[in-house]
mmCIF file of C-alpha atoms in Angstrom:
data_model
loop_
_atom_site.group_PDB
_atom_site.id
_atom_site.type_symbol
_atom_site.label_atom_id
_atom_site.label_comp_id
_atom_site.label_asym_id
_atom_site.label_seq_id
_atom_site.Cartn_x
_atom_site.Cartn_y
_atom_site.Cartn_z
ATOM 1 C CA UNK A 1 15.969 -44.543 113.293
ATOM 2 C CA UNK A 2 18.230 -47.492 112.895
ATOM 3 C CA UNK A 3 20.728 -48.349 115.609
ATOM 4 C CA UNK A 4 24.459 -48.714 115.609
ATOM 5 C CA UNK A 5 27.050 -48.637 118.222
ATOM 6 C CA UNK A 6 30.338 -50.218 116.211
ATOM 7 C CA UNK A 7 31.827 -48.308 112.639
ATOM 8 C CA UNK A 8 35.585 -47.542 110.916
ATOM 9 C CA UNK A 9 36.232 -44.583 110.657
ATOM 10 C CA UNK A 10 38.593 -42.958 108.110
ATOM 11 C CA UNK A 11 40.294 -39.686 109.097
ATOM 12 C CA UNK A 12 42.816 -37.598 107.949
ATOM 13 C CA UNK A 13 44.042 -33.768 108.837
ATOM 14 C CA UNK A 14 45.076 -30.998 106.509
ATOM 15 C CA UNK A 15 48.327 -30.454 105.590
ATOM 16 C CA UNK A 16 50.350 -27.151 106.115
ATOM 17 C CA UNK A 17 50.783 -24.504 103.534
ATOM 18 C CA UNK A 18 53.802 -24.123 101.208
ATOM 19 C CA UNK A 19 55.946 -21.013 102.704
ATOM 20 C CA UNK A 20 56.599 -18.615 99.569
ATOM 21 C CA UNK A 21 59.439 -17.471 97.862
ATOM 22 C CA UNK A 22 59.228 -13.725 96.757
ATOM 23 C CA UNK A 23 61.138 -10.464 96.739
ATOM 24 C CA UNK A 24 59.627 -6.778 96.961
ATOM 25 C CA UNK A 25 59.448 -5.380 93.604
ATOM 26 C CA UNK A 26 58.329 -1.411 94.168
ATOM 27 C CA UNK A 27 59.503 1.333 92.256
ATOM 28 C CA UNK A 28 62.441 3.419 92.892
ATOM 29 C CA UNK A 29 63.095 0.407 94.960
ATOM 30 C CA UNK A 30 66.463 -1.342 93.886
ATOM 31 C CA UNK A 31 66.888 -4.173 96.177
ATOM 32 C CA UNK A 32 63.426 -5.174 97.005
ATOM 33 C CA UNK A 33 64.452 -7.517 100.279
ATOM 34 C CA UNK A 34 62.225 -11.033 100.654
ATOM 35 C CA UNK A 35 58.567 -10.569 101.322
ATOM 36 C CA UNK A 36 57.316 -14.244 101.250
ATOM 37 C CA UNK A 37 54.801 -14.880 103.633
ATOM 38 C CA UNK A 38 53.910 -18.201 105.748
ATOM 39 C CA UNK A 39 51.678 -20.988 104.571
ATOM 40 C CA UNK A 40 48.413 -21.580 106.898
ATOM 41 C CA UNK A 41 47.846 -24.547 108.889
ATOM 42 C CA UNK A 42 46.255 -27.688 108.211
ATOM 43 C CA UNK A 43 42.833 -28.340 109.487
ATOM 44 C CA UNK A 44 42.493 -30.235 112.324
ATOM 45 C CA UNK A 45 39.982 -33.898 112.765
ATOM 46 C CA UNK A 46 38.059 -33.161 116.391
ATOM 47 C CA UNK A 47 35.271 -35.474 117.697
ATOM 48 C CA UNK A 48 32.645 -34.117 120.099
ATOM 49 C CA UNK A 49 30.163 -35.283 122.478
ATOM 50 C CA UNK A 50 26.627 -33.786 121.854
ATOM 51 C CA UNK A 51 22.940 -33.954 122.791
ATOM 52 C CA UNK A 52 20.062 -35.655 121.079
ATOM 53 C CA UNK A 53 22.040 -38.616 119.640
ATOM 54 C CA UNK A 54 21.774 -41.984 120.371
ATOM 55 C CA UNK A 55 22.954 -44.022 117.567
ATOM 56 C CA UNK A 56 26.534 -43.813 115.329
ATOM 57 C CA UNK A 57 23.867 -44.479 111.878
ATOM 58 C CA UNK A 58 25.382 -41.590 110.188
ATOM 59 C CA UNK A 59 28.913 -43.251 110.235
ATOM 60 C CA UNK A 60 27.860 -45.718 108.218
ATOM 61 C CA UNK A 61 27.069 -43.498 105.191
ATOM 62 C CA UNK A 62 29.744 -41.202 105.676
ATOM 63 C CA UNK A 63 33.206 -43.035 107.052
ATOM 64 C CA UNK A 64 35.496 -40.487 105.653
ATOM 65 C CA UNK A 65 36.899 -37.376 106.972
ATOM 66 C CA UNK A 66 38.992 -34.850 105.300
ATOM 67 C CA UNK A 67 39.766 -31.478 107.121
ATOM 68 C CA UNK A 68 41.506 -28.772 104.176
ATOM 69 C CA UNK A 69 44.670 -28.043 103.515
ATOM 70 C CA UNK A 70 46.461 -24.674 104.743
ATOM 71 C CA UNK A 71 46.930 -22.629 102.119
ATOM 72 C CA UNK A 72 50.121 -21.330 100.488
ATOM 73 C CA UNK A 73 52.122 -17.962 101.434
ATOM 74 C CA UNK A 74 52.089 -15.285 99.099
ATOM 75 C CA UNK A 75 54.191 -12.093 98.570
ATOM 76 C CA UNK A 76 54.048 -9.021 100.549
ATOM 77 C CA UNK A 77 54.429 -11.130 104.072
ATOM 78 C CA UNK A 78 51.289 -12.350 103.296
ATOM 79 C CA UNK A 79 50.109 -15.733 105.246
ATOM 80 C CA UNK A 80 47.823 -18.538 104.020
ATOM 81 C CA UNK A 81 44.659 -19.200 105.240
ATOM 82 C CA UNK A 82 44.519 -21.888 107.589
ATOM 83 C CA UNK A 83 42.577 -24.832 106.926
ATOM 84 C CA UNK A 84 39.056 -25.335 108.353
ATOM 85 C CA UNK A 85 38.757 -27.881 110.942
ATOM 86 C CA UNK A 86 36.502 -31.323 111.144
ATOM 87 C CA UNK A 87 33.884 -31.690 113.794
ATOM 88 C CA UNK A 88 32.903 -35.650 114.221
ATOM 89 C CA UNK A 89 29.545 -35.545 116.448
ATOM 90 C CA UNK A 90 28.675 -38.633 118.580
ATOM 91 C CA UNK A 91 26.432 -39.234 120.812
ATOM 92 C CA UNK A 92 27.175 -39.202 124.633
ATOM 93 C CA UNK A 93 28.512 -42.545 126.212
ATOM 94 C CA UNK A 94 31.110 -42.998 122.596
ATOM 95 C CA UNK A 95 34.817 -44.941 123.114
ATOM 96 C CA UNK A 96 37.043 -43.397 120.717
ATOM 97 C CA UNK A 97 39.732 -46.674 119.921
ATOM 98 C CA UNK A 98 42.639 -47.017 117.735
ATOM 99 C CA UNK A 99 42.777 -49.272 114.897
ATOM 100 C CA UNK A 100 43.501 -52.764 116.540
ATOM 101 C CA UNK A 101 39.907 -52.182 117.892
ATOM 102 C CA UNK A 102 41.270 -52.945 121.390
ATOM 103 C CA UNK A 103 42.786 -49.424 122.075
ATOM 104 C CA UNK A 104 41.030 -46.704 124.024
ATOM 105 C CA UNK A 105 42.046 -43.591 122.710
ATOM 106 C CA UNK A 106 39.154 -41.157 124.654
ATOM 107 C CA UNK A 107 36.151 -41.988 126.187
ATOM 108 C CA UNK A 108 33.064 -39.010 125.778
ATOM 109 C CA UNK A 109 30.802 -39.552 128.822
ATOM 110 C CA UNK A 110 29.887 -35.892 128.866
ATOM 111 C CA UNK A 111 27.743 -33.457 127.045
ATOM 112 C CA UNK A 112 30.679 -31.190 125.501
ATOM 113 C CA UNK A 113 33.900 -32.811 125.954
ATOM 114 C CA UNK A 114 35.836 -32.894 123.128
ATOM 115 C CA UNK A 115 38.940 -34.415 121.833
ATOM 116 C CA UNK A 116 41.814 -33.894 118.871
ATOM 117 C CA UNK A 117 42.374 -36.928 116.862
ATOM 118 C CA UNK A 118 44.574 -35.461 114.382
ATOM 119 C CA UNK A 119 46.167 -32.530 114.170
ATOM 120 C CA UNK A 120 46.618 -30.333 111.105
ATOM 121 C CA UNK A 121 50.115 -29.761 109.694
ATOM 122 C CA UNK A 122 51.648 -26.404 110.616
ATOM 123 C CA UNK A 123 52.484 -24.224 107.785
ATOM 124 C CA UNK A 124 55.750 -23.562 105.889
ATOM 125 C CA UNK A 125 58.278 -20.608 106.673
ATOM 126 C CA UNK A 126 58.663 -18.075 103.638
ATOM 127 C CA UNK A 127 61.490 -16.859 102.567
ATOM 128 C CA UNK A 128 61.176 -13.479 104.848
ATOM 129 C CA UNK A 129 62.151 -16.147 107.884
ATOM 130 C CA UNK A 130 65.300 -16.839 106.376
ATOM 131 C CA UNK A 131 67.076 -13.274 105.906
ATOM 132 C CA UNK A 132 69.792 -12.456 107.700
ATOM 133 C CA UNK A 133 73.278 -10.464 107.437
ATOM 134 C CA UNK A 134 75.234 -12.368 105.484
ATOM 135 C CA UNK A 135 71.813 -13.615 103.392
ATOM 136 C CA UNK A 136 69.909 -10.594 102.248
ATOM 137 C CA UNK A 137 68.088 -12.564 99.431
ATOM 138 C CA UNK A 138 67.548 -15.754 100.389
ATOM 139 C CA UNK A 139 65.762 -18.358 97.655
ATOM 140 C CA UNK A 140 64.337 -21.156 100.403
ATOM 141 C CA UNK A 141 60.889 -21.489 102.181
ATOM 142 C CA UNK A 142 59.775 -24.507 104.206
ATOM 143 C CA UNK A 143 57.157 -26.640 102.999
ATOM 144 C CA UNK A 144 53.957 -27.204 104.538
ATOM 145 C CA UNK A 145 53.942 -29.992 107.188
ATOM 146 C CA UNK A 146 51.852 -33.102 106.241
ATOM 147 C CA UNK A 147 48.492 -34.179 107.510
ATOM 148 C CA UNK A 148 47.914 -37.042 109.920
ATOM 149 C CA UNK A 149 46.053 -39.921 108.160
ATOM 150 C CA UNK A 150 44.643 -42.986 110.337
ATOM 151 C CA UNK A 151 41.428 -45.214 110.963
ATOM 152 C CA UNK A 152 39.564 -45.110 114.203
ATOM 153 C CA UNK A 153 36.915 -47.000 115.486
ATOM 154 C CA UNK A 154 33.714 -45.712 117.004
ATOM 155 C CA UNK A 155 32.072 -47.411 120.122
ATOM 156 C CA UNK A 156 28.753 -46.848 121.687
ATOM 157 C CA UNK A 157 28.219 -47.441 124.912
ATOM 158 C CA UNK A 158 24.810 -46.492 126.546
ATOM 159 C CA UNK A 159 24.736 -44.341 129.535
ATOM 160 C CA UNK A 160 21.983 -45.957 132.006
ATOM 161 C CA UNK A 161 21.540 -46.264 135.707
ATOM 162 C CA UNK A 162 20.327 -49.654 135.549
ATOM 163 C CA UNK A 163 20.580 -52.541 133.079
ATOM 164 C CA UNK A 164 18.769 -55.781 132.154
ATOM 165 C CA UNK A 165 20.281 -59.117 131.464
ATOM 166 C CA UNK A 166 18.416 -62.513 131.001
ATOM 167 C CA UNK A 167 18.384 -64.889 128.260
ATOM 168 C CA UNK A 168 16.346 -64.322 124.886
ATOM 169 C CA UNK A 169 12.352 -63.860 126.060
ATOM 170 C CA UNK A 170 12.833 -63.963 129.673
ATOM 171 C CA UNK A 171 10.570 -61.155 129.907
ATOM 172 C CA UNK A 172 13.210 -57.854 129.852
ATOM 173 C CA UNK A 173 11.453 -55.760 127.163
ATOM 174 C CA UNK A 174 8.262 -56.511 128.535
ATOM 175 C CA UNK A 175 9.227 -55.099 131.761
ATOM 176 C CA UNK A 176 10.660 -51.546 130.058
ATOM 177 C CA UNK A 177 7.429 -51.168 128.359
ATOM 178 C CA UNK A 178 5.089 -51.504 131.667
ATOM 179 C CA UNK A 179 7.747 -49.354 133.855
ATOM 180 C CA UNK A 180 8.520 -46.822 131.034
ATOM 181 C CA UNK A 181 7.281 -44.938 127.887
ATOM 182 C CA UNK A 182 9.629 -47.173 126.173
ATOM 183 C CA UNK A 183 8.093 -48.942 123.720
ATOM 184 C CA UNK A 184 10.223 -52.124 122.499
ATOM 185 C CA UNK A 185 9.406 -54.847 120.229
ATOM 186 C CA UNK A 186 7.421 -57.806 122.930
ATOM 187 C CA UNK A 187 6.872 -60.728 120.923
ATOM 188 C CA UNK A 188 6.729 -64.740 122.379
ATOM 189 C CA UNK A 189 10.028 -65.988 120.554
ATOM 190 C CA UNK A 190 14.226 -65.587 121.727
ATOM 191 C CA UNK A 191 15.824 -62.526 120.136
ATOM 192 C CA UNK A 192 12.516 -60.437 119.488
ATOM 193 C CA UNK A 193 15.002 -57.282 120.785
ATOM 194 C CA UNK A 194 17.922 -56.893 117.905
ATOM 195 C CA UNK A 195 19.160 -53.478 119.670
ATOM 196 C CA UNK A 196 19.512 -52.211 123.001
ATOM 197 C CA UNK A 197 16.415 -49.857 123.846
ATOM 198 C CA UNK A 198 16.490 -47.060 126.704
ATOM 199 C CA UNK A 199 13.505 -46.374 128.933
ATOM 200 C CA UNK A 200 12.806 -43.699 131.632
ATOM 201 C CA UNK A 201 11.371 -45.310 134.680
ATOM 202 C CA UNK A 202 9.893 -43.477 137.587
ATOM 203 C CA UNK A 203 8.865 -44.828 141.364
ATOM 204 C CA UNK A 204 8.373 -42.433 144.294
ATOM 205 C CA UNK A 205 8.478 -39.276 142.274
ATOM 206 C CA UNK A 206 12.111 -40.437 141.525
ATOM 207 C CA UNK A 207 13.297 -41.116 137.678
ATOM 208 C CA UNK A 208 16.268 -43.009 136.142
ATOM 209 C CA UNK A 209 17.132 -44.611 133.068
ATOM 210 C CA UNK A 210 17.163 -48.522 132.426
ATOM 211 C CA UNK A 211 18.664 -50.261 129.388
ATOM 212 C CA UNK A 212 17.213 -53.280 127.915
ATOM 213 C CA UNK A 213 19.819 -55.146 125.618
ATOM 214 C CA UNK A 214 19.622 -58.336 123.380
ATOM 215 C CA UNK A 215 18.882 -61.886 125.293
ATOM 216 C CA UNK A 216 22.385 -63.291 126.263
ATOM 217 C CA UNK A 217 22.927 -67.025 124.997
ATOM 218 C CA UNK A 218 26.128 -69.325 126.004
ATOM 219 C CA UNK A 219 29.085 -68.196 124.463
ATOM 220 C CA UNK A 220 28.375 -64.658 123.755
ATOM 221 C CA UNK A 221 31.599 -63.096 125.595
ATOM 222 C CA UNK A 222 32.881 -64.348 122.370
ATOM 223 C CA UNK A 223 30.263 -63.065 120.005
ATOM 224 C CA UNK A 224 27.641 -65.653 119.685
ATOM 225 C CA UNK A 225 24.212 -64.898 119.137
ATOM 226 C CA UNK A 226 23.903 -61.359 118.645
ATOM 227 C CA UNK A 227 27.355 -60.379 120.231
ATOM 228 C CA UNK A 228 29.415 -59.805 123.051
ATOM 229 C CA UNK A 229 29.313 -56.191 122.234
ATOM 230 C CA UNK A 230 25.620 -55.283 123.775
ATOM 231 C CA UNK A 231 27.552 -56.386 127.122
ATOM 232 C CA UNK A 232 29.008 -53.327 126.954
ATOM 233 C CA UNK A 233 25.941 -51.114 127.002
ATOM 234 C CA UNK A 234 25.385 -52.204 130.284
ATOM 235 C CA UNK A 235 29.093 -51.923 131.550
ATOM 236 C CA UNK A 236 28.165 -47.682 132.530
ATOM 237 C CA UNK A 237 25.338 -48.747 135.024
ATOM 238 C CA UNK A 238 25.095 -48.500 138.674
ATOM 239 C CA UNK A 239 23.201 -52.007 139.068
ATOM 240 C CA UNK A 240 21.961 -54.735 137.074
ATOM 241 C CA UNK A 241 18.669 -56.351 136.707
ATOM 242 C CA UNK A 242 19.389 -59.848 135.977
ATOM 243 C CA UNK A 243 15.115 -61.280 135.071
ATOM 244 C CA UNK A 244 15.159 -65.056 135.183
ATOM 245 C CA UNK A 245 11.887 -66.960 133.664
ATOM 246 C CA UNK A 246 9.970 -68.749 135.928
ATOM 247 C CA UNK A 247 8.302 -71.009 132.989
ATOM 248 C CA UNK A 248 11.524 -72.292 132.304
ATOM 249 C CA UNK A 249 12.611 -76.062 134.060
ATOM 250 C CA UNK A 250 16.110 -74.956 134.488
ATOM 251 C CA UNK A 251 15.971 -71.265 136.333
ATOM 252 C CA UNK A 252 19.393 -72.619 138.343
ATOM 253 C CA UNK A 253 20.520 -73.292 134.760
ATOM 254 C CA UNK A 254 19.399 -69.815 133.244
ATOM 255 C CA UNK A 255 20.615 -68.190 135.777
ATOM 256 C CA UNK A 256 24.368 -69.627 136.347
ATOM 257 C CA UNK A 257 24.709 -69.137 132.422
ATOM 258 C CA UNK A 258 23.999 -65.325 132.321
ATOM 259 C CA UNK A 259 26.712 -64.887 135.123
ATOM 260 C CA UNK A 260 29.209 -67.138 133.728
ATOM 261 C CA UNK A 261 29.130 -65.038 130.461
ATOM 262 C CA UNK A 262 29.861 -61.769 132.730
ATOM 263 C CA UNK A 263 32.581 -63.189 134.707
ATOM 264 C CA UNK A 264 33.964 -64.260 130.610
ATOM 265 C CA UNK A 265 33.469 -61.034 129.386
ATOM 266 C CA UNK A 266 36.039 -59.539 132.262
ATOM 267 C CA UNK A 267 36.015 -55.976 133.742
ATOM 268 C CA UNK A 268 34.069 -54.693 136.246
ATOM 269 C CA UNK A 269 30.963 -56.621 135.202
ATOM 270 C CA UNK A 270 30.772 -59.667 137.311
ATOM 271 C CA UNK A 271 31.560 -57.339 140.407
ATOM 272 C CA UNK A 272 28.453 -54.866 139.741
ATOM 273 C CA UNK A 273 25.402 -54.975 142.001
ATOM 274 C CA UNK A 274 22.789 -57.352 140.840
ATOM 275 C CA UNK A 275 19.005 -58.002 141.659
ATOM 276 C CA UNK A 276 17.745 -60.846 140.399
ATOM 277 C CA UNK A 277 14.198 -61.631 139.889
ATOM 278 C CA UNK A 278 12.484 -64.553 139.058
ATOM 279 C CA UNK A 279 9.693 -62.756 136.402
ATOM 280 C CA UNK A 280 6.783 -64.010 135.065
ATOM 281 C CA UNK A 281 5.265 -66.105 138.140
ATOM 282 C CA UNK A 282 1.653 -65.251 136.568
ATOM 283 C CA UNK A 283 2.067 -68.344 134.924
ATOM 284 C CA UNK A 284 2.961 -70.102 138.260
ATOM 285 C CA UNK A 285 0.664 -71.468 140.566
ATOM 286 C CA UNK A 286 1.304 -71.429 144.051
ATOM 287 C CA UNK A 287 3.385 -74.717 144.370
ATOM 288 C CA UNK A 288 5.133 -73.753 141.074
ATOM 289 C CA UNK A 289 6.243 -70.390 142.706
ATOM 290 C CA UNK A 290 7.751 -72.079 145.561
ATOM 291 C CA UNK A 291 9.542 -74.317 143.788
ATOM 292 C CA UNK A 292 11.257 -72.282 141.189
ATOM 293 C CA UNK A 293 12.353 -69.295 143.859
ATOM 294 C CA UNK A 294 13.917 -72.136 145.869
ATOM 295 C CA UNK A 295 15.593 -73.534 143.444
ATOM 296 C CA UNK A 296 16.917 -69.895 142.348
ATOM 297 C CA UNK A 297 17.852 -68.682 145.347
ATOM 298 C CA UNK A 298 20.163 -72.142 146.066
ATOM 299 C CA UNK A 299 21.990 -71.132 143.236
ATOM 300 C CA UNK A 300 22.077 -67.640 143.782
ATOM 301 C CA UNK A 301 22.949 -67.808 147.065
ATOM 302 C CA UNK A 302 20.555 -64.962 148.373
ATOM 303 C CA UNK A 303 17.076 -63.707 148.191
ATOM 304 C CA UNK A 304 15.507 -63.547 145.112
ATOM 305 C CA UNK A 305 12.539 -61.655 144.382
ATOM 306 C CA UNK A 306 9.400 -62.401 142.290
ATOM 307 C CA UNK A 307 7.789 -60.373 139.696
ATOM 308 C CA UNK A 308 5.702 -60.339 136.886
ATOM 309 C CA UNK A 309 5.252 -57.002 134.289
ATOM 310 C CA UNK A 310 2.185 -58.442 132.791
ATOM 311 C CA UNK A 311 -0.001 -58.235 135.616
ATOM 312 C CA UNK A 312 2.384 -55.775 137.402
ATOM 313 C CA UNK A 313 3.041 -58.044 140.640
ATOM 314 C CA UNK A 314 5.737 -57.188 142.739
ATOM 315 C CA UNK A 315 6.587 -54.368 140.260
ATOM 316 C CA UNK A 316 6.755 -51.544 142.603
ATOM 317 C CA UNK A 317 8.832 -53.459 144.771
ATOM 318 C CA UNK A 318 12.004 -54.113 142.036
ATOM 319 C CA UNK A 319 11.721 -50.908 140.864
ATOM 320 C CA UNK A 320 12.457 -49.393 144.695
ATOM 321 C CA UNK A 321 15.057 -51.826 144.948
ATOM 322 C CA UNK A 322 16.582 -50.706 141.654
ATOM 323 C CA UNK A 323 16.352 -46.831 142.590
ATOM 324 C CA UNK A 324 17.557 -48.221 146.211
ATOM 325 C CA UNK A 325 20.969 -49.670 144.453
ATOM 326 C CA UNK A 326 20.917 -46.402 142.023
ATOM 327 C CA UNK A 327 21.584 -44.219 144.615
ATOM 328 C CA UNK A 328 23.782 -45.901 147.101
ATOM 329 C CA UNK A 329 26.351 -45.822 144.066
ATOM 330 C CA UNK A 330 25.253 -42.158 143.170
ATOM 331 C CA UNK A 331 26.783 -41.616 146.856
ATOM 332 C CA UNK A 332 29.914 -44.033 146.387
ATOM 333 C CA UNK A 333 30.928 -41.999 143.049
ATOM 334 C CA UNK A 334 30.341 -38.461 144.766
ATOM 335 C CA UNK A 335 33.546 -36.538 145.501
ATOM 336 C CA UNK A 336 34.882 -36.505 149.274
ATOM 337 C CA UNK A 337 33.512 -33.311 150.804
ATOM 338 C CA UNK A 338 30.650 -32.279 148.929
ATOM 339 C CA UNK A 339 27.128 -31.698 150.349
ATOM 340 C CA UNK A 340 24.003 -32.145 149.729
ATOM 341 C CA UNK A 341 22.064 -29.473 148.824
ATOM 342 C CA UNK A 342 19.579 -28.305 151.050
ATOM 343 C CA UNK A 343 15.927 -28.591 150.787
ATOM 344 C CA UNK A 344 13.078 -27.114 152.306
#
């Protein structure tokens, strides 16, 4: 399955029904009074948050979005049929924003929710609405209220506990594939990853999800490389994973350029947790080890811990850290009050 988190969408809800102009025509009935009935309602455009997906492909084959029209009153006080609605379904984690791309209009984080992005046009009055004492025949209805037409954009963002950052072949989708069932494209050149992948990592009898997204390169708050957009994927997560290699000459220099694109990018990026780890020390000797976490941890400013997926050193040890940082914001974000359930 292909992956896409960005697509225009075109939309547009159903205009009302015509109200109807009729008069009762019986027999042995002389002055038939009005009998026009209502016109329906438009259908309505509706997006919804539902299970199993995790890409916005199917947008880009379909981009338009139509609900029906009400339909027209007819005689005997009969009303139109209302027009049937328009269901977009996105996956779980989708931004709903306006046509200047910049505007949030909703925001689905939950299985379920869902929101109105256009509503259908009510339906006309008949004729019938319009009688009164000094007008026993009147000859008006209302026509049908029009649809709402607009263009939307669609915005994935994946929903992960944790997230990786580095710069292209630093080692990130090698770690999701030796922690997880993940299995992402590992290959020994920058930008092997082209999409964000999502793996399901468990330590201690303890799971959570971790998102690996394309190598960041200088610039890319303002779409170089791949884009600025995979920074959002990782804007949901409790912590990030920040993987630094330890073959490279310049880890101070890797590493300041990774968090100088977050602090670009704005939000609450910069401010998230962080654990970084200086990966792939099986290709370090002993002296080689020193020197590079030294150097790291001048520039970061704090410990820095070593790792490599390959031979799975020090693995265990990130991943507690990770799940340690998971759940100290799982207990920031629960509401005041609430208990733990108990155990046996």
């Amino acid at each position: 399955m292909k992956f896409l988190d960005l697509t225009k969408v075109y939309i547009r809800s159903g205009g009302g029904g015509n109200g109807c102009v009729s008069f009762r025509r019986e027999k042995y009935i002389e002055y038939g009074g009005p009998d026009g009935g209502d016109g329906g309602k438009g259908g309505s455009v509706w997006v919804e948050a539902v299970d199993g997906l995790n890409t916005l492909i199917d947008f880009r084959y379909q981009q338009h979005f139509f609900a029906n029209n009400g339909q027209s009153g007819m005689g005997n006080q009969r009303t139109g049929k209302d027009g049937d609605d328009v269901v977009l379904r996105v996956p779980v984690g989708t931004e709903i924003l306006d046509e200047d791309e910049d505007t949030v209009l909703a925001d689905l984080t939950e299985i379920g929710q869902k929101v109105l992005l256009a509503k259908g046009g009510n339906g006309g009055f008949g004729n019938l609405h319009f009688k009164s004492s000094t007008n026993q025949a009147p000859r008006r209805a209302n026509p049908g209220q029009e649809g709402i037409e607009r263009t939307i954009w669609l915005r994935l963002k994946l929903i992960a506990d944790a997230g990786l950052l580095g710069l292209p072949n630093a080692g990130k989708s090698t770690f999701l594939s030796a922690t997880s069932n993940a299995r992402p494209k590992i290959a020994d050149y920058p930008f092997t990853t082209l999409h964000p992948n999502l793996g399901v990592v468990g330590i201690d009898n303890t799971e959570f999800v971790v998102a690996d997204i394309p190598g960041l390169i200088e610039g890319a708050h303002e779409g170089r490389g791949i884009g600025d957009r995979f920074l959002g994927h990782v804007e949901r997560c409790a912590c990030l994973l920040h993987l630094v290699d330890g073959t490279s000459e310049t880890v101070a220099q890797d590493y300041r350029t990774i968090i100088n694109e977050l602090e670009a990018y704005g939000g609450e990026l910069a401010s998230k947790n962080r654990i970084t780890v200086l990966n792939k020390i099986d290709a370090l000797d002993d002296e080689e080890r020193v020197e590079a976490r030294a150097a790291l941890e001048a520039e970061v400013g704090g410990p820095v811990m070593m790792l490599s997926s390959v031979a799975r050193e020090g693995l265990n040890e990130v991943l507690r850290a990770l799940r340690s940082q998971i759940d100290e914001d799982r207990e920031r974000q629960k509401p005041a009050g609430e208990v733990e359930p108990w155990r046996p």
